[in-house]
Coordinates of C-alpha atoms in Angstrom, one line a residue:
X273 CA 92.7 119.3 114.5
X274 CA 96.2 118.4 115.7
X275 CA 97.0 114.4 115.5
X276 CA 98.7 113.2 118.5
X277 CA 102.3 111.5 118.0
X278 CA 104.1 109.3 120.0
X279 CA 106.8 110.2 121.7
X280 CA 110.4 110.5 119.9
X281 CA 112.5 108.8 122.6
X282 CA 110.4 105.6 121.6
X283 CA 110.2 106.1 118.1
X284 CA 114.0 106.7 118.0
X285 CA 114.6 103.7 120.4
X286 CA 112.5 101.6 118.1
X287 CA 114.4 102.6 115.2
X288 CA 118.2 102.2 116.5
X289 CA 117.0 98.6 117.8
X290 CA 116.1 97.3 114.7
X291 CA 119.1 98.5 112.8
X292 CA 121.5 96.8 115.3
X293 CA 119.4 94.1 114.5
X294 CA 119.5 94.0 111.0
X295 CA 123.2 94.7 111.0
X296 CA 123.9 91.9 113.4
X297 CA 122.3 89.3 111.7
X298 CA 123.9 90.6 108.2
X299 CA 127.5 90.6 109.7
X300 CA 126.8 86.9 111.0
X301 CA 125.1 85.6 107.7
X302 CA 129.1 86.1 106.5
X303 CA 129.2 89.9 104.7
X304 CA 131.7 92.4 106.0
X305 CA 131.3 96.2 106.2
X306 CA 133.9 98.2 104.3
X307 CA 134.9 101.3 106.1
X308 CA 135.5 104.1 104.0
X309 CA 135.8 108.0 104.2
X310 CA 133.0 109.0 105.2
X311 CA 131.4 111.3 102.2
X312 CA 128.8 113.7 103.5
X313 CA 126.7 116.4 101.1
X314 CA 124.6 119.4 102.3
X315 CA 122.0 120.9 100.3
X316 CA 119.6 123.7 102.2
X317 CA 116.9 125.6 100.7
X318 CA 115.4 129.0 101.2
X319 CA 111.4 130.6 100.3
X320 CA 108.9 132.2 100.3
X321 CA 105.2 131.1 99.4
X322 CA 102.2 134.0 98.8
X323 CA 98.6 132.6 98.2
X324 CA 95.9 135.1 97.1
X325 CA 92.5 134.5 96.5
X326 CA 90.5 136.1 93.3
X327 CA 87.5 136.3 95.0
X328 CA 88.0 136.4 98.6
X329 CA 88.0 132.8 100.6
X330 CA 85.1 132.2 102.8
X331 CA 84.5 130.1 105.9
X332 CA 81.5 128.3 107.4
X333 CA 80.6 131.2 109.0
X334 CA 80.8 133.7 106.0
X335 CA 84.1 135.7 107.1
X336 CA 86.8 135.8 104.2
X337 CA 89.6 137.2 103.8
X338 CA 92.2 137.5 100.3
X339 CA 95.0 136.4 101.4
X340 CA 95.7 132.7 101.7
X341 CA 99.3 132.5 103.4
X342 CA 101.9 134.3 103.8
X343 CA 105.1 131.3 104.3
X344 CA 108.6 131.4 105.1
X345 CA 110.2 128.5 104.9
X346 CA 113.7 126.4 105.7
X347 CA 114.7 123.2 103.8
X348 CA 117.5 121.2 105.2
X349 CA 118.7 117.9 103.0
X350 CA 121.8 115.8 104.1
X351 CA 123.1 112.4 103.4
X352 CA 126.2 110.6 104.9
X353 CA 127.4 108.0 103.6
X354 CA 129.1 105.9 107.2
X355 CA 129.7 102.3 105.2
X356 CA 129.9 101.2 102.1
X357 CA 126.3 99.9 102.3
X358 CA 125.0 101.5 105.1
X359 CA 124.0 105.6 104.7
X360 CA 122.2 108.1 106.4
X361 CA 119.4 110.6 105.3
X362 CA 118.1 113.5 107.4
X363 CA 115.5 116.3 106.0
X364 CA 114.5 119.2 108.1
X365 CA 111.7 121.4 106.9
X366 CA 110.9 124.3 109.3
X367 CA 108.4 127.7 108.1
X368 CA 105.8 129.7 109.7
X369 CA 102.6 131.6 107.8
X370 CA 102.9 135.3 108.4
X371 CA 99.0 135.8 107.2
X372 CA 98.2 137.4 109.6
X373 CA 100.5 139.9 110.3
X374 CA 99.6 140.6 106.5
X375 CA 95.9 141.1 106.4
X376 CA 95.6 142.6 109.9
X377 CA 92.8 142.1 112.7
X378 CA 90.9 139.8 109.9
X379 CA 91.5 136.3 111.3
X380 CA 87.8 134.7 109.9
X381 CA 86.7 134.2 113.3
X382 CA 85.5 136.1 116.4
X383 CA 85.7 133.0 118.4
X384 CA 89.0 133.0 120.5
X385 CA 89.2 129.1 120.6
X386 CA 88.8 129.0 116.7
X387 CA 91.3 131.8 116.5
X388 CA 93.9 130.0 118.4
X389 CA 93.1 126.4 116.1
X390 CA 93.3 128.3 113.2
X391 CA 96.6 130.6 113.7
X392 CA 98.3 127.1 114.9
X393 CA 97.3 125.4 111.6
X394 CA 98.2 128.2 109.5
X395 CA 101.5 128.8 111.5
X396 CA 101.9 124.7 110.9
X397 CA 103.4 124.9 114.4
X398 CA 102.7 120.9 115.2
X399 CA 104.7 120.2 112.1
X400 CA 107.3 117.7 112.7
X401 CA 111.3 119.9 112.0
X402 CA 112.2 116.4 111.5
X403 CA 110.5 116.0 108.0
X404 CA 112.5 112.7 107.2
X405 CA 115.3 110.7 109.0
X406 CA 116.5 107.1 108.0
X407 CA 118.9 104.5 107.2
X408 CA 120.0 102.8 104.2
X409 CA 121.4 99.4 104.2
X410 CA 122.1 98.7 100.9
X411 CA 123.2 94.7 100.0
X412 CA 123.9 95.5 96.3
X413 CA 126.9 93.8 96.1
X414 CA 125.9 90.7 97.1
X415 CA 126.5 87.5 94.8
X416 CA 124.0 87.2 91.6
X417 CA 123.2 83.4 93.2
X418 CA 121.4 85.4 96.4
X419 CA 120.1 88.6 94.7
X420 CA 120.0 92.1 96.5
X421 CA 118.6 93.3 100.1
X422 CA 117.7 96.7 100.4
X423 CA 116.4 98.5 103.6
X424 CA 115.5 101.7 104.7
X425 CA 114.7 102.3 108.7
X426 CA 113.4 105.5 109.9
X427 CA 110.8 108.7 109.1
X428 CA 110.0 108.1 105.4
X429 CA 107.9 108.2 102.4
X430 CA 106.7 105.2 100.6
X431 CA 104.8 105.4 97.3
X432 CA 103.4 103.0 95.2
X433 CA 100.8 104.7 92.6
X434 CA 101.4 106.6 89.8
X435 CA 97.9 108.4 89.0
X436 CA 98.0 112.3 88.2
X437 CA 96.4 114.8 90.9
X438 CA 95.0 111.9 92.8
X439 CA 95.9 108.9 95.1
X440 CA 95.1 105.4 94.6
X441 CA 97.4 103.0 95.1
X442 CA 99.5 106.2 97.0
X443 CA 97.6 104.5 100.6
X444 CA 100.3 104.1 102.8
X445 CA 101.3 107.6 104.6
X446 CA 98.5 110.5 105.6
X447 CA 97.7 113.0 104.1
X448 CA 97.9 116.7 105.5
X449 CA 94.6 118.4 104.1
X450 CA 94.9 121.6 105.0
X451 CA 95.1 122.5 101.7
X452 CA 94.0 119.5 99.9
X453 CA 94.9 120.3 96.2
X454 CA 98.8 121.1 97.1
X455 CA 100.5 120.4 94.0
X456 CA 103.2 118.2 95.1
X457 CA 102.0 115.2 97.3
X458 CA 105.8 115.1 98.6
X459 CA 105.2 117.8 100.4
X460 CA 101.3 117.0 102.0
X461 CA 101.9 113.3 102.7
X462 CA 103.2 112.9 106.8
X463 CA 105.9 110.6 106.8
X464 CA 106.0 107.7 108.9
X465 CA 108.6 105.9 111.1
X466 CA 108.9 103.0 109.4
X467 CA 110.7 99.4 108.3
X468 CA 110.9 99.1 104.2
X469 CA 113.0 96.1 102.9
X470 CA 113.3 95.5 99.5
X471 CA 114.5 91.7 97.8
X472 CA 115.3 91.6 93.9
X473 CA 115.3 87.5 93.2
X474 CA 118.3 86.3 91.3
X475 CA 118.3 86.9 87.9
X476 CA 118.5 83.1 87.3
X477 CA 115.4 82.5 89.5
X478 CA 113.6 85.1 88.0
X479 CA 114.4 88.6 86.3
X480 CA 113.5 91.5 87.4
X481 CA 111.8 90.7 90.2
X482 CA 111.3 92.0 93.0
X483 CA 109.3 92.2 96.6
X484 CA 108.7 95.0 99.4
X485 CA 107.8 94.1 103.2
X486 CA 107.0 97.1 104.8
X487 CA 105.9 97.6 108.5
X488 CA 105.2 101.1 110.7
X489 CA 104.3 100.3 114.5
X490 CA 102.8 104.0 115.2
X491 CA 100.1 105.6 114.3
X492 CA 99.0 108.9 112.5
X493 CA 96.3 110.4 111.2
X494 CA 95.2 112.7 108.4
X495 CA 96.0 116.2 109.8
X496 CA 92.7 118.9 108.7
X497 CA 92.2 122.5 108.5
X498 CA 90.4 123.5 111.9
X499 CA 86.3 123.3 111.0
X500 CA 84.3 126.8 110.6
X501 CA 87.1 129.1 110.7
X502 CA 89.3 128.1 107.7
X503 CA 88.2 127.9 104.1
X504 CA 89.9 124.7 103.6
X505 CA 87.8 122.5 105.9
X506 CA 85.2 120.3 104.7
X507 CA 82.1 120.7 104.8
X508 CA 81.3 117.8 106.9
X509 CA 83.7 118.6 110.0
X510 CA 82.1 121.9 109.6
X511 CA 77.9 121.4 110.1
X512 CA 79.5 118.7 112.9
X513 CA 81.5 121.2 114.8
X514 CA 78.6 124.0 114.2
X515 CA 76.0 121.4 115.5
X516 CA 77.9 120.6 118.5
X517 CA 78.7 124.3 119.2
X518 CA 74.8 125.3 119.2
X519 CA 73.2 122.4 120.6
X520 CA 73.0 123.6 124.4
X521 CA 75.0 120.8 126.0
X522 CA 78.5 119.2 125.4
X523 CA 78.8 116.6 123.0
X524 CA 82.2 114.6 123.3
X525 CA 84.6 114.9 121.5
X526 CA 84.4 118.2 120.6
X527 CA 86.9 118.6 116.9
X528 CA 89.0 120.9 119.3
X529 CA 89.6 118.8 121.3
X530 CA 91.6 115.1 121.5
X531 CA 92.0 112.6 118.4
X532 CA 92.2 108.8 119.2
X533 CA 95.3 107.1 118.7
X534 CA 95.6 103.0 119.1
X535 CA 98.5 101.7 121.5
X536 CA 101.7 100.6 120.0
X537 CA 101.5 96.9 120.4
X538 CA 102.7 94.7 117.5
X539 CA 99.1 94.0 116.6
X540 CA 98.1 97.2 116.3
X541 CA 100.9 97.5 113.4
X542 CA 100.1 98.9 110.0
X543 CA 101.6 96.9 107.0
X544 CA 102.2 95.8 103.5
X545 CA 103.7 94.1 100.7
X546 CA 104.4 94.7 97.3
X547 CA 105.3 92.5 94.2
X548 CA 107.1 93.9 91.6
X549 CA 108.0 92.2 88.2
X550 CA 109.3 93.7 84.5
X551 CA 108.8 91.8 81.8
X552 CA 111.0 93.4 78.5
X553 CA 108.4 96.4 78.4
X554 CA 105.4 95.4 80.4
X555 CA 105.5 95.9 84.2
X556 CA 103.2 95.0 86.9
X557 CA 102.8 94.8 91.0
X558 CA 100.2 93.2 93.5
X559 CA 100.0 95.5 96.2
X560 CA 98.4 94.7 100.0
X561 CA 98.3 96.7 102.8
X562 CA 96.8 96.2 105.9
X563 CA 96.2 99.0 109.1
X564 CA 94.0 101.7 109.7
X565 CA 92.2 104.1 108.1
X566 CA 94.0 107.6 108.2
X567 CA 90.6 109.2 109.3
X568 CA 89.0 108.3 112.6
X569 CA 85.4 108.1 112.5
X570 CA 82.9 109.8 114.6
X571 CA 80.4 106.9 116.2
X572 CA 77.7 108.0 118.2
X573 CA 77.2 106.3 121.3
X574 CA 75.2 106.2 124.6
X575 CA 77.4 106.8 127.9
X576 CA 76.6 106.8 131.3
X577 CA 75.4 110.4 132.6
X578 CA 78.2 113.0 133.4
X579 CA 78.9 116.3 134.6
X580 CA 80.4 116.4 130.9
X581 CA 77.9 114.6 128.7
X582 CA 74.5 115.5 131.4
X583 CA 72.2 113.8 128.1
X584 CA 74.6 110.8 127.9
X585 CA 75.6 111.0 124.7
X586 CA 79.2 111.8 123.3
X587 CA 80.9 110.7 119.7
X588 CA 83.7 107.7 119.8
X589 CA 85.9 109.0 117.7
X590 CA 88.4 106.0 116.4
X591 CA 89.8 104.9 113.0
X592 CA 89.1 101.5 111.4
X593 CA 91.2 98.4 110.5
X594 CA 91.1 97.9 106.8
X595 CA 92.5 95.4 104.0
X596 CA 93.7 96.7 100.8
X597 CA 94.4 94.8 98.0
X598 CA 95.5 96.6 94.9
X599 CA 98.0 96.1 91.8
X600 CA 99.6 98.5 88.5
X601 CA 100.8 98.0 85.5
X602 CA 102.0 100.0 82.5
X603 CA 103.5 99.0 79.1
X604 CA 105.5 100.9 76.7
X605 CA 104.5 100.2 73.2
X606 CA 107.2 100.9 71.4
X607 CA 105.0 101.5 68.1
X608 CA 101.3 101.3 67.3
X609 CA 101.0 99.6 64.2
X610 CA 98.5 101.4 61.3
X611 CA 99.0 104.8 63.7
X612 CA 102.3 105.0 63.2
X613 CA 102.8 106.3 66.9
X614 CA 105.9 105.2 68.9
X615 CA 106.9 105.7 72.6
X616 CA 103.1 105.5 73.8
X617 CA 102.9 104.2 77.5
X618 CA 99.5 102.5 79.1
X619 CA 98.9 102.3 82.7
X620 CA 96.2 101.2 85.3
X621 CA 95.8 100.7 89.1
X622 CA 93.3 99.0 90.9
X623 CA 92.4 98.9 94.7
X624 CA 90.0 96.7 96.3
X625 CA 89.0 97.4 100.1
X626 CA 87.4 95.8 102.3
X627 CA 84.9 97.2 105.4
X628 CA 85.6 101.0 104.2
X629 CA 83.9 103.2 106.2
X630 CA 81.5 106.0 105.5
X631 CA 79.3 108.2 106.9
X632 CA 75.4 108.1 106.4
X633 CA 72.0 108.6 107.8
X634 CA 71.6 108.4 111.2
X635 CA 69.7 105.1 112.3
X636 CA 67.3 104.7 115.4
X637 CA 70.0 103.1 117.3
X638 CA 72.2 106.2 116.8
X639 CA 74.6 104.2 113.8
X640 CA 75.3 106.6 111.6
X641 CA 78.8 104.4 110.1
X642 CA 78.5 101.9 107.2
X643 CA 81.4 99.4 106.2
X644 CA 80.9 98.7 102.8
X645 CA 83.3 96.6 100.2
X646 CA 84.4 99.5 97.4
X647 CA 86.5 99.5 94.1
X648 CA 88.6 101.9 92.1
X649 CA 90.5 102.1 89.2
X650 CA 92.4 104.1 87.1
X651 CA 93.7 104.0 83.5
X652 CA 96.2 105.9 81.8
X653 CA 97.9 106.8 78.6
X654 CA 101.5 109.2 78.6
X655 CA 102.8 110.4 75.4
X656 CA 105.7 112.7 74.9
X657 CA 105.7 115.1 71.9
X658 CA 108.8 116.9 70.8
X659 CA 109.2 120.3 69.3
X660 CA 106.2 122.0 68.7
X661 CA 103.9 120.2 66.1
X662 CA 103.7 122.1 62.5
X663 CA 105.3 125.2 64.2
X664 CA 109.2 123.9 65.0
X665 CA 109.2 120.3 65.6
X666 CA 113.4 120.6 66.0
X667 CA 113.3 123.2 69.1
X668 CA 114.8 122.2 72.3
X669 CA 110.9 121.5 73.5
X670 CA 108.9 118.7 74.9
X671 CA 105.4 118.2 76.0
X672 CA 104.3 115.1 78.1
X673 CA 100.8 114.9 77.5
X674 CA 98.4 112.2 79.8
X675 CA 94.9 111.5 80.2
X676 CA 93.5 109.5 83.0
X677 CA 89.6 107.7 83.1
X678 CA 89.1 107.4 87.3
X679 CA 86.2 105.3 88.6
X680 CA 84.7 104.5 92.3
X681 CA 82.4 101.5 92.8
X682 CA 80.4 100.8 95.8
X683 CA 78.8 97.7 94.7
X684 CA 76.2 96.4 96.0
X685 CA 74.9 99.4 97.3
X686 CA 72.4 102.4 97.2
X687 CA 74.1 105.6 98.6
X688 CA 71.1 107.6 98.0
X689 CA 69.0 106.1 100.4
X690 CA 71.4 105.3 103.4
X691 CA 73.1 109.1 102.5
X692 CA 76.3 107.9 102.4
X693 CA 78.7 110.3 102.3
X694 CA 82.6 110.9 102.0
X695 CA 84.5 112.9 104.8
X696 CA 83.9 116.2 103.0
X697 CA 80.0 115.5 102.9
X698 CA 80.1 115.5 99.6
X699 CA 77.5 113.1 98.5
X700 CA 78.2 109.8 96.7
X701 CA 77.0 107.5 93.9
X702 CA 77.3 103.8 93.3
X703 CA 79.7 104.8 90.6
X704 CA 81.4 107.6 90.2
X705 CA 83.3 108.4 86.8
X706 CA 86.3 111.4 86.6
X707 CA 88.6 112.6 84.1
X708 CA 92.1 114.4 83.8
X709 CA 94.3 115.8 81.2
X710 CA 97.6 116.4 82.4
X711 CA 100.1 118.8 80.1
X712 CA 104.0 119.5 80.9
X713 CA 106.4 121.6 78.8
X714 CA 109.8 121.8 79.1
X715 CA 111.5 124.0 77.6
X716 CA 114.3 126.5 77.0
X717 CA 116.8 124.1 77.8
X718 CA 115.2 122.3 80.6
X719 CA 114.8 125.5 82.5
X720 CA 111.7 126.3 82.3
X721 CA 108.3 123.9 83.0
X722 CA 105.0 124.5 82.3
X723 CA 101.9 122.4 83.1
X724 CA 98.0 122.4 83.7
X725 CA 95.7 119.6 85.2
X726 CA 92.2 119.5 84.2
X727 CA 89.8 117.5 86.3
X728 CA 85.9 116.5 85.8
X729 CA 83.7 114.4 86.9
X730 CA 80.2 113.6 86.2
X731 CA 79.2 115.5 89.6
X732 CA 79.6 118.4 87.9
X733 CA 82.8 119.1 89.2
X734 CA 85.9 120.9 87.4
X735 CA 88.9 121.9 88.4
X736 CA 92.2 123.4 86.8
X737 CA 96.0 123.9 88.2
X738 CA 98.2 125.7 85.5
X739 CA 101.9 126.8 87.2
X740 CA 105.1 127.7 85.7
X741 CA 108.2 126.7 87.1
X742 CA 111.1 128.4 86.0
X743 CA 115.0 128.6 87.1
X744 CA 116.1 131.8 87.1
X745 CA 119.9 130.6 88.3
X746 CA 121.4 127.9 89.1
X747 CA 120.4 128.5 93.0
X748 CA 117.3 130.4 92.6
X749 CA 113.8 129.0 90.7
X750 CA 110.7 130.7 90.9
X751 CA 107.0 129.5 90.4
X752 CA 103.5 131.2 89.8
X753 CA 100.5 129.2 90.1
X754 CA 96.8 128.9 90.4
X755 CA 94.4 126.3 91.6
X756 CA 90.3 127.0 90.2
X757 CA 87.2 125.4 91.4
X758 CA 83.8 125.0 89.5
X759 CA 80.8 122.7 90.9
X760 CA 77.9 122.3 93.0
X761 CA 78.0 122.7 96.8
X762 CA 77.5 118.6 98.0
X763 CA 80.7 117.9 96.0
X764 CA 84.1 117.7 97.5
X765 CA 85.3 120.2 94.7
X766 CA 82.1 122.1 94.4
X767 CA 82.2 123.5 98.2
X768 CA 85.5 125.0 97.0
X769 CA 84.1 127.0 94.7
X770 CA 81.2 127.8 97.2
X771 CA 84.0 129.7 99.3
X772 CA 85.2 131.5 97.0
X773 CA 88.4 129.6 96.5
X774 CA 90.0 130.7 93.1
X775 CA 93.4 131.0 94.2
X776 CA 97.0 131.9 92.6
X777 CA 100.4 131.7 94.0
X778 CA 104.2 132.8 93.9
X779 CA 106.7 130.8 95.1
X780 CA 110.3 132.2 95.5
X781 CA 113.4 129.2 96.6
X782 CA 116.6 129.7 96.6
X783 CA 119.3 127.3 97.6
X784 CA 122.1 128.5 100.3
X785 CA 124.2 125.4 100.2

């Protein structure tokens, strides 16, 4: 399913106005730009990324195949620095998926039109080159009486949670989910052209405090693996897309077909704040976000009678306004008394939202889309441990080791009986209680990396990534990996396993500049 973008020239013109902007009304507030040399760096990057799976992957339909990709990829990082405050950040990521030229005629489908969605999603050929591209405008040297100003303009990233394997507070770019359980989220969210401003108070106001404005006028949606014909759709877009394939008549929109994307009005933007305060070792934020959901719903409706839709029926596919309201904390505690255990941190995030929307039974009136008030939360505890206990406590070794409690609340509620469900159809419960253990090793002087995340959930669901992450030189670092799937078929992880997704993976990078 390919999410439709707006239009560089505007996105580019939006961006250059609101810099001139910003740098006009900083010049006349009385601060001078400093001309320097300019000082530009160049770093690109060079792979190669092979997925196999164990046991064959399976579609919808039952085709498989054993090899999951096949990538060649480009990296492309480089900064300029044009002011003394003002810089410049452009990253280009460009690859395509050879799978197919490696397995042959065995593309999962029979189905030209699936073919085509499928070998454009695997080839990632509606990827943006332009991965990232912004401005800094960095006030840092302002006096201590009027604190600092911050801002970044462009294509960008912004994260604000902290939770292994999972997102939380991590709400304001997409996602891409064609393969969901990528193991860096820096590579899988879409970055968006945005406005992020940062203001640390003045330390005699109020240390160590800080707040974040952040606005993005354009829309974009989660990006999905093409239903029926790749492993690593959900099971929901998949019974939708094979229902509207076999019913006899057209039902609109098909999932091939066109996504809907709201007008870029300033009321239609998407955005948020952030308060940030330390206090000696305690920190915390209040988070809120405001904008759309990053999946557009599918509404039944009745239409007038077409050539199209002859039974007058067709889906209104459109994402949701929501409110999120959220917050973090952690605290280092330096030593637990009677334990005698230093250097143990605690962390939590929470997120409120209001009018989430999920799917569920089908009603007489056709409503098949509930808005419910849900809540989540997180809690951690991170713990580094040097050497290797009772073995060699003095080698050049450390092991970060961090457990996480996740829960989802939809108060109020009984999921059962409306059969509320989440985008994956996986089925869901008033509460819903997970578990990780996280475990990362460095060692052999910082060159090597070793980890493992273990998920469960009282579903029945399990799931384990172990990779190794080593640097062979000082350009080239190589990685081997495996992702594992274990639980019943109605949950998200458990339809995984259903298709046969036990996967591992090398990944070769070497760096050309």
């Amino acid at each position: 399913m390919k999410a439709q973008l707006i239009p560089g020239d505007k996105r580019i013109a939006t961006v250059v106005t609101a810099l001139v902007l910003f740098l006009v009304l900083s010049c006349a507030s009385g601060h001078t730009l400093e001309i320097p040399d300019y000082n530009t760096s160049i770093q690109v990057t060079a792979g190669n990324r092979t997925g196999v799976f164990l046991d064959g992957g399976r579609n919808f339909l039952g085709q498989n195949s054993v090899v999951d990709r096949f990538e060649q990829f480009l990296l492309a990082d480089g900064k300029t620095q044009f002011y003394k405050d003002l810089s410049m950040t452009i990253k280009l990521r460009g690859f395509i998926d050879n799978v197919f030229d490696v397995q042959g005629g065995n593309h999962w489908s029979a189905d030209p039109k699936a073919i085509h969605a499928l070998s454009n999603s695997f080839a990632l050929k509606y990827d943006d080159v332009l991965r990232e591209a912004y401005f800094d405008y960095n006030l840092g040297q302002l006096p201590d009486e009027d604190g600092k100003l911050f801002a970044r303009i462009g294509k960008q990233q912004v994260v604000w949670g902290k939770a292994d394997g999972f997102r939380l507070l991590d709400l304001i770019n997409p996602f891409d989910y064609r393969e969901p359980f990528y193991p860096n989220f820096e590579d899988v969210r879409i970055p968006l052209w945005m406005i992020n401003v940062n203001y640390t108070l003045p330390r005699q106001v109020l240390q160590n405090a800080s707040l974040q404005l952040i606005g993005d006028p354009f829309y974009q949606q989660d990006t999905f693996a093409p239903p029926l014909v790749s492993p690593w759709s959900f099971r929901g877009f998949d019974e939708f897309q094979h229902t509207a394939n076999t019913v006899g008549f057209r039902v609109l929109p098909n999932l091939y077909d066109r996504d809907f994307e709201p007008a870029t009005t300033l009321k239609n933007w998407s955005a948020g704040a952030r308060w940030s305060h330390t206090i000696q070792n305690f920190s915390y934020t209040v988070n809120y976000f405001y904008g759309w959901t990053s999946l557009p719903h599918a509404k039944p409706e009745f239409v007038p009678v077409s050539p199209l839709d002859p039974l007058g029926f067709l889906y209104n596919v459109s994402p949701d306004r929501v409110h999120k309201i959220g917050g973090s904390f952690d605290y280092n505690a330096y030593k637990i008394p009677l334990l005698n255990i230093e250097n143990v941190v605690f962390r939590g995030e929470f997120l409120g939202t209001i009018n989430n929307q999920f799917y569920g039974n089908v009603q007489p009136n056709l409503v098949a889309n509930y808005k419910r008030n849900t809540a989540d939360y997180v809690l951690g505890i991170d713990k580094y441990v040097y050497g290797i206990p009772f073995l060699a406590p003095e080698t050049n070794t450390q092991t970060l080791v961090s457990g996480q409690i996740l829960q989802d609340f939809i108060p109020g509620s009984n999921p059962q009986k409306e059969g509320l469900t989440n985008p994956g159809d996986a089925e869901l419960n008033a509460v819903k209680t997970s578990l990780t253990l996280f475990l990362q090793n460095t060692s052999m002087e910082q060159r090597l990396t070793s980890e493992c995340l273990f998920f469960y959930s009282d579903a029945g669901e399990w799931w384990f990534r172990p990779r190794a992450i080593y640097d062979v030189s000082d350009n080239i670092t190589a990685e081997l990996g495996g992702q594992f799937f274990i639980g019943h078929s109605n949950d998200l992880v458990g339809e995984f396993a259903r298709k046969g997704m036990q996967e591992i993976f090398i990944q070769l990078k070497y760096q050309i500049l």
